[in-house]
Structure formats: structure tokens, C-alpha cells
Amino acid sequence: MGETSLRKRGEDEKSIQSNEPKTTSLQKEVGLVSGICIIVGTIIGSGIFISPKSVLSNTETVGPCLIIWAACGILATLGALCFAELGTMITKSGGEYPYLMEAFGPIPAYLFSWTSLMVMKPSSFAIICLSFSEYVCAPFYSGCEPPETVIKCLAAAAIMLITIVNALSVRLGSYVQNFFTAAKLVIVAVIIISGLVLLAQGNTKNFENSFEGTKLSVGTVSLAFYNGLWAYDGWNQLNYITEELKDPFRNLPRAIVIGIPLVTVCYILMNIAYFAVMSPTELLQSQAVAVTFGDRVLYPASWVVPLFVAFSTIGAANGTCFTAGRLIYVAGREGHMLKVLSYISVRRLTPAPAIIFYGIIATIYIIPGDINSLVNYFSFAAWLFYGLTILGLIVMRFTKKDLERPIKVPIFIPILVTLISVFLVLAPIISRPAWEYLYCVLFILSGLIFYFLFVYYKFGWAQKISKPVTMYLQMLMEVVPPEKETE
């Protein structure tokens, strides 16, 4: 079946709610509740069950540890407010990509898409699914480590399932996200309520002299922020699906203002609950903080903890897949990736090729024995581009004065977030130089090679190879190019 007939089928289908024809463009299916669930569901994943040990190991005492968790939440909220201005000023999906394109041109935008698509997003997806797999396998291998093959196969199956769900339907992906968000809030509520009950019973010993013996440095503070912000990562995810938000001018900032402070309060209360049960030394010695908490507080019903932690991680993985697929879609639409990745399924009206590509790359990251080296500089690369994007907001206040800004944050907020981003990027390099930071920078810059070879100059032989591949995939998957955006 040719492109013309496929496009005609998509355009001829009528919407039930409207007399207007349903064109082959992304549909506005995500409301305020789903937007909040995407933010909460993407942020609350494996991080809050893994990062407490790392944050405490850098701060050493309870008081600074809780302050770091609160500061990370404030920073995430301020960053998200800056992104809210960008998202309502430039109403394109893809998160940082279209903002960098408008502010600095195609090269920084391409480098972001290159780094994000090939390392940050798929490795994060893979890590979350591996965490899910470990929690699922743990009850079946009591007293020993689950086989690595079993963990990887289950993680690959989780990636495949999530990819299929999000490629089939935007609405189905939203429903799945809502369900797992509700499930993870159950275990969060159980831990918080249990902790508050313990505090009411007088278990406050670990909070006495909570700043005594604190020894902080620039390096330890930055590394504590890295681990805390890993747990908050996802605060900008709603900007990746701006084109699918209902009434984005109102729902985007509302979802941010409700979602991120809700996560911050939950994180602080969960850490308080952990310290109500475990001393700092016991927490650092725990193999799985939430499981240790459950064994001490919820026995004999402690099995609910790994079950609901698994729900939490799979929900975070679903939210990551739902939003990251849109980044690939936008990069393909701009000509910075294979054009077929910007195509939309005629039957499902989803960016199916982009989502499937994302799932394949994430599965590849599961195959190597160790991807911890990628995790180590994930925050380094992420905050490099977060800072550059928010710097773009400041730049566009002067270079794009004519753009309509339904939301306009005070200028000191993006300036403050930019300065903090510079600190987060430079502090670990200065205090604890490591080769992985150099490797990360070199990998980011290597994207320039592909940009000039395949995007800027567009060599004829590359076009001859990609054209038949695009036509074959178009027929196989029944996808068509998206409607051209109006500026």
C-alpha cells in the first residue's frame, strides 16, 4: 500500500467528538490528572529506594541528608517552572530539543538529542527495568543473589511490554501510567504512615544531634546532589509531550506546581521514616533500604514492599518510555534522526517508530555486564544540558522578545538555576577528577561528526540508503509523515 492511500485513510477517519477530520498528528489526550501522574509516576521510581544510602554516605549525618533532599526538590521545582515558561512559549514536544533549537540553533539541539537518545534516556530506561527485575526476582532467591541472566531477561521483557503498550495507544499508555502511579503511592503512603506512627511512639533517637560530626566539602555536596537529583529526575518530562496536553497553557504549570512539591514532601517523609527505624550506620549497611524497613515494621506482611517497589519502578519506566519516544519523534521531524522516526501510525496515531527504536536501544544497554559507568556521569550530562537550556531561556528574553509568554517566571529564577547547574557540572570535576567526565564530554562532541556528515551536508549515498529503508518501514508499520507544523 502506497503513501498516498495510507495518508488518505488517516485523514478520512472522523473524530467521534468533532465533525473535523482526524489528521495524522499527535492527539491531545493527556489532561491535568494524567499530566500530574506522568510527573509523579516518572519521578518516583527506583531512586527513592536506592539513593538514600548514597546521599547519606556523602553527608554522613541525618540533618544535612534531609536538607539535601529538600534542596533537590526545590531545585527541581524551580527548574520545572523555567521549563513551564519554555513549554508554553514554544509549544512543541521534545523537551529541551526545540528550546535549544530556538535559542542557540541546530548544533546544540542536535548534540542534546544525540546524547539523550543514545545514552541518557535508554540507559535510564534500562537501569529502571533492571531495578524492577531485581526486586521481582529477590523473593524467589531468598538468601542468595538472583542469576544475572534471569534479571536481564526479565528486564528485557519489561522493556518489550512497555514499548508495545506505548506504541499501541496514547490513551492506553496514560491508563497504565495512572494505575502504576496509584500503586506506587500506596507503598509510599504505607512507609510514610508507618514512619509517622513510629515517631509518635517516641522513636526519635536518630534525630537527636542530627548535625553532630558533619564534615561537608564542595565535592561531597555536589555528589550528594547528584544522587538526590537522580531520584528527582523526570521533573521535566511533561515538556516532552506538550503537543498532546489538553490546554497546555493552564495544565502544564498546574501539573508542575502540584506534582513536584508532592514528590518532595513524600521523599522527605520517607527518609524520616527510614531514620525512625534505622540508624545512619544501619541504613548504610542495608542492601535494600525499603526492604529492611519492611522487614522491621511490616513483618509478616513485609512481602508487600518488594511487590509495590516493583510497581513503582515499572511505572517510572512506562513514564520514561512515554515521554522519551516523543523526543526521538521530534528529532526525526527536524531531520536530525532518520526521517521514518518522525512518522505516525495511521491506525494508532502514536509515534510508534520512535518508541520502538527507543526500546531497541534500551534493550541493547541490558546486554553488557556493567552499565554503572554510564550511570556515574548521567547526572553530569543531564545537568550540562539542563543548564544550557535554562540559559537559553535567559538569552531568548533578549533575542525573542516578540514571542508570547503565557507564563513568565521572574528572571532571578533561571539565573539561579543556571548558576547551580554550572556548580553541579564543575564541582565534581574540580574536587574529584575522573576519566568518566572526560569520556562523557568526548562522546557528546563526537555527535558533531554525525551532524556534519549526515545532517548538514546530507551526502547523496546516505540518502540513497535511507530512502528504501524508510519506504519499507512505512509499508510494514503503516506509518505516514506527520502534518507539517504551523509556526
PDB file of N, CA and C in Angstrom, residues 398-442:
ATOM      1  N   PHE A 398      15.965  38.290  25.564  1.00  0.00           N
ATOM      2  CA  PHE A 398      16.520  39.444  24.847  1.00  0.00           C
ATOM      3  C   PHE A 398      16.446  39.274  23.333  1.00  0.00           C
ATOM      4  N   THR A 399      16.591  38.018  22.856  1.00  0.00           N
ATOM      5  CA  THR A 399      16.619  37.804  21.405  1.00  0.00           C
ATOM      6  C   THR A 399      15.258  37.468  20.812  1.00  0.00           C
ATOM      7  N   LYS A 400      14.306  36.998  21.639  1.00  0.00           N
ATOM      8  CA  LYS A 400      12.967  36.605  21.158  1.00  0.00           C
ATOM      9  C   LYS A 400      11.892  37.338  21.969  1.00  0.00           C
ATOM     10  N   LYS A 401      12.022  38.656  22.034  1.00  0.00           N
ATOM     11  CA  LYS A 401      11.096  39.432  22.853  1.00  0.00           C
ATOM     12  C   LYS A 401       9.665  39.378  22.333  1.00  0.00           C
ATOM     13  N   ASP A 402       9.499  39.111  21.036  1.00  0.00           N
ATOM     14  CA  ASP A 402       8.169  39.138  20.429  1.00  0.00           C
ATOM     15  C   ASP A 402       7.375  37.851  20.681  1.00  0.00           C
ATOM     16  N   LEU A 403       8.016  36.783  21.194  1.00  0.00           N
ATOM     17  CA  LEU A 403       7.301  35.541  21.441  1.00  0.00           C
ATOM     18  C   LEU A 403       6.331  35.700  22.609  1.00  0.00           C
ATOM     19  N   GLU A 404       5.133  35.152  22.442  1.00  0.00           N
ATOM     20  CA  GLU A 404       4.138  35.218  23.507  1.00  0.00           C
ATOM     21  C   GLU A 404       4.541  34.294  24.650  1.00  0.00           C
ATOM     22  N   ARG A 405       4.448  34.811  25.878  1.00  0.00           N
ATOM     23  CA  ARG A 405       4.824  34.046  27.066  1.00  0.00           C
ATOM     24  C   ARG A 405       3.639  33.978  28.027  1.00  0.00           C
ATOM     25  N   PRO A 406       2.770  32.969  27.865  1.00  0.00           N
ATOM     26  CA  PRO A 406       1.636  32.837  28.788  1.00  0.00           C
ATOM     27  C   PRO A 406       2.081  32.696  30.244  1.00  0.00           C
ATOM     28  N   ILE A 407       3.264  32.096  30.442  1.00  0.00           N
ATOM     29  CA  ILE A 407       3.863  32.012  31.779  1.00  0.00           C
ATOM     30  C   ILE A 407       5.226  32.688  31.706  1.00  0.00           C
ATOM     31  N   LYS A 408       5.493  33.584  32.643  1.00  0.00           N
ATOM     32  CA  LYS A 408       6.772  34.292  32.658  1.00  0.00           C
ATOM     33  C   LYS A 408       7.294  34.318  34.085  1.00  0.00           C
ATOM     34  N   VAL A 409       8.333  33.510  34.340  1.00  0.00           N
ATOM     35  CA  VAL A 409       8.891  33.433  35.688  1.00  0.00           C
ATOM     36  C   VAL A 409       9.824  34.617  35.928  1.00  0.00           C
ATOM     37  N   PRO A 410       9.986  35.042  37.182  1.00  0.00           N
ATOM     38  CA  PRO A 410      10.949  36.113  37.489  1.00  0.00           C
ATOM     39  C   PRO A 410      12.345  35.742  36.997  1.00  0.00           C
ATOM     40  N   ILE A 411      13.075  36.706  36.457  1.00  0.00           N
ATOM     41  CA  ILE A 411      14.354  36.429  35.805  1.00  0.00           C
ATOM     42  C   ILE A 411      15.381  35.834  36.756  1.00  0.00           C
ATOM     43  N   PHE A 412      15.252  36.118  38.075  1.00  0.00           N
ATOM     44  CA  PHE A 412      16.254  35.599  39.011  1.00  0.00           C
ATOM     45  C   PHE A 412      16.187  34.076  39.126  1.00  0.00           C
ATOM     46  N   ILE A 413      15.018  33.482  38.813  1.00  0.00           N
ATOM     47  CA  ILE A 413      14.891  32.021  38.924  1.00  0.00           C
ATOM     48  C   ILE A 413      15.750  31.306  37.881  1.00  0.00           C
ATOM     49  N   PRO A 414      15.627  31.636  36.579  1.00  0.00           N
ATOM     50  CA  PRO A 414      16.516  30.958  35.623  1.00  0.00           C
ATOM     51  C   PRO A 414      17.986  31.277  35.843  1.00  0.00           C
ATOM     52  N   ILE A 415      18.300  32.487  36.309  1.00  0.00           N
ATOM     53  CA  ILE A 415      19.707  32.818  36.598  1.00  0.00           C
ATOM     54  C   ILE A 415      20.230  31.925  37.722  1.00  0.00           C
ATOM     55  N   LEU A 416      19.428  31.776  38.791  1.00  0.00           N
ATOM     56  CA  LEU A 416      19.841  30.938  39.922  1.00  0.00           C
ATOM     57  C   LEU A 416      20.020  29.485  39.498  1.00  0.00           C
ATOM     58  N   VAL A 417      19.070  28.949  38.733  1.00  0.00           N
ATOM     59  CA  VAL A 417      19.154  27.545  38.306  1.00  0.00           C
ATOM     60  C   VAL A 417      20.354  27.337  37.382  1.00  0.00           C
ATOM     61  N   THR A 418      20.641  28.311  36.526  1.00  0.00           N
ATOM     62  CA  THR A 418      21.807  28.208  35.636  1.00  0.00           C
ATOM     63  C   THR A 418      23.097  28.158  36.441  1.00  0.00           C
ATOM     64  N   LEU A 419      23.210  29.021  37.460  1.00  0.00           N
ATOM     65  CA  LEU A 419      24.423  29.046  38.296  1.00  0.00           C
ATOM     66  C   LEU A 419      24.579  27.725  39.053  1.00  0.00           C
ATOM     67  N   ILE A 420      23.477  27.193  39.573  1.00  0.00           N
ATOM     68  CA  ILE A 420      23.541  25.914  40.277  1.00  0.00           C
ATOM     69  C   ILE A 420      23.948  24.797  39.314  1.00  0.00           C
ATOM     70  N   SER A 421      23.460  24.849  38.073  1.00  0.00           N
ATOM     71  CA  SER A 421      23.838  23.851  37.072  1.00  0.00           C
ATOM     72  C   SER A 421      25.332  23.896  36.801  1.00  0.00           C
ATOM     73  N   VAL A 422      25.882  25.102  36.701  1.00  0.00           N
ATOM     74  CA  VAL A 422      27.333  25.247  36.493  1.00  0.00           C
ATOM     75  C   VAL A 422      28.087  24.613  37.659  1.00  0.00           C
ATOM     76  N   PHE A 423      27.596  24.862  38.882  1.00  0.00           N
ATOM     77  CA  PHE A 423      28.223  24.272  40.071  1.00  0.00           C
ATOM     78  C   PHE A 423      28.178  22.750  40.009  1.00  0.00           C
ATOM     79  N   LEU A 424      27.018  22.196  39.653  1.00  0.00           N
ATOM     80  CA  LEU A 424      26.859  20.742  39.625  1.00  0.00           C
ATOM     81  C   LEU A 424      27.730  20.091  38.559  1.00  0.00           C
ATOM     82  N   VAL A 425      27.969  20.805  37.462  1.00  0.00           N
ATOM     83  CA  VAL A 425      28.794  20.251  36.388  1.00  0.00           C
ATOM     84  C   VAL A 425      30.281  20.340  36.730  1.00  0.00           C
ATOM     85  N   LEU A 426      30.706  21.470  37.296  1.00  0.00           N
ATOM     86  CA  LEU A 426      32.135  21.703  37.510  1.00  0.00           C
ATOM     87  C   LEU A 426      32.655  21.160  38.839  1.00  0.00           C
ATOM     88  N   ALA A 427      31.824  21.158  39.892  1.00  0.00           N
ATOM     89  CA  ALA A 427      32.310  20.781  41.223  1.00  0.00           C
ATOM     90  C   ALA A 427      32.908  19.378  41.276  1.00  0.00           C
ATOM     91  N   PRO A 428      32.251  18.350  40.733  1.00  0.00           N
ATOM     92  CA  PRO A 428      32.878  17.013  40.799  1.00  0.00           C
ATOM     93  C   PRO A 428      34.180  16.930  40.011  1.00  0.00           C
ATOM     94  N   ILE A 429      34.263  17.663  38.890  1.00  0.00           N
ATOM     95  CA  ILE A 429      35.484  17.626  38.084  1.00  0.00           C
ATOM     96  C   ILE A 429      36.646  18.253  38.850  1.00  0.00           C
ATOM     97  N   ILE A 430      36.355  19.377  39.541  1.00  0.00           N
ATOM     98  CA  ILE A 430      37.413  20.087  40.269  1.00  0.00           C
ATOM     99  C   ILE A 430      37.817  19.342  41.532  1.00  0.00           C
ATOM    100  N   SER A 431      36.816  18.843  42.271  1.00  0.00           N
ATOM    101  CA  SER A 431      37.113  18.216  43.563  1.00  0.00           C
ATOM    102  C   SER A 431      37.593  16.772  43.423  1.00  0.00           C
ATOM    103  N   ARG A 432      36.987  16.028  42.495  1.00  0.00           N
ATOM    104  CA  ARG A 432      37.359  14.626  42.302  1.00  0.00           C
ATOM    105  C   ARG A 432      37.462  14.326  40.815  1.00  0.00           C
ATOM    106  N   PRO A 433      38.548  14.729  40.162  1.00  0.00           N
ATOM    107  CA  PRO A 433      38.682  14.490  38.711  1.00  0.00           C
ATOM    108  C   PRO A 433      38.634  12.992  38.409  1.00  0.00           C
ATOM    109  N   ALA A 434      37.892  12.652  37.363  1.00  0.00           N
ATOM    110  CA  ALA A 434      37.780  11.245  36.966  1.00  0.00           C
ATOM    111  C   ALA A 434      37.687  11.173  35.450  1.00  0.00           C
ATOM    112  N   TRP A 435      38.168  10.058  34.898  1.00  0.00           N
ATOM    113  CA  TRP A 435      38.191   9.893  33.447  1.00  0.00           C
ATOM    114  C   TRP A 435      36.793   9.889  32.844  1.00  0.00           C
ATOM    115  N   GLU A 436      35.790   9.390  33.609  1.00  0.00           N
ATOM    116  CA  GLU A 436      34.461   9.266  33.012  1.00  0.00           C
ATOM    117  C   GLU A 436      33.876  10.603  32.580  1.00  0.00           C
ATOM    118  N   TYR A 437      34.246  11.693  33.276  1.00  0.00           N
ATOM    119  CA  TYR A 437      33.739  13.003  32.869  1.00  0.00           C
ATOM    120  C   TYR A 437      34.332  13.417  31.525  1.00  0.00           C
ATOM    121  N   LEU A 438      35.622  13.104  31.327  1.00  0.00           N
ATOM    122  CA  LEU A 438      36.260  13.388  30.043  1.00  0.00           C
ATOM    123  C   LEU A 438      35.625  12.537  28.949  1.00  0.00           C
ATOM    124  N   TYR A 439      35.374  11.255  29.234  1.00  0.00           N
ATOM    125  CA  TYR A 439      34.737  10.389  28.247  1.00  0.00           C
ATOM    126  C   TYR A 439      33.358  10.911  27.867  1.00  0.00           C
ATOM    127  N   CYS A 440      32.641  11.417  28.856  1.00  0.00           N
ATOM    128  CA  CYS A 440      31.305  11.942  28.587  1.00  0.00           C
ATOM    129  C   CYS A 440      31.366  13.139  27.655  1.00  0.00           C
ATOM    130  N   VAL A 441      32.293  14.065  27.926  1.00  0.00           N
ATOM    131  CA  VAL A 441      32.443  15.251  27.072  1.00  0.00           C
ATOM    132  C   VAL A 441      32.840  14.845  25.663  1.00  0.00           C
ATOM    133  N   LEU A 442      33.773  13.893  25.539  1.00  0.00           N
ATOM    134  CA  LEU A 442      34.211  13.442  24.215  1.00  0.00           C
ATOM    135  C   LEU A 442      33.064  12.788  23.452  1.00  0.00           C
TER     136      LEU A 442
END
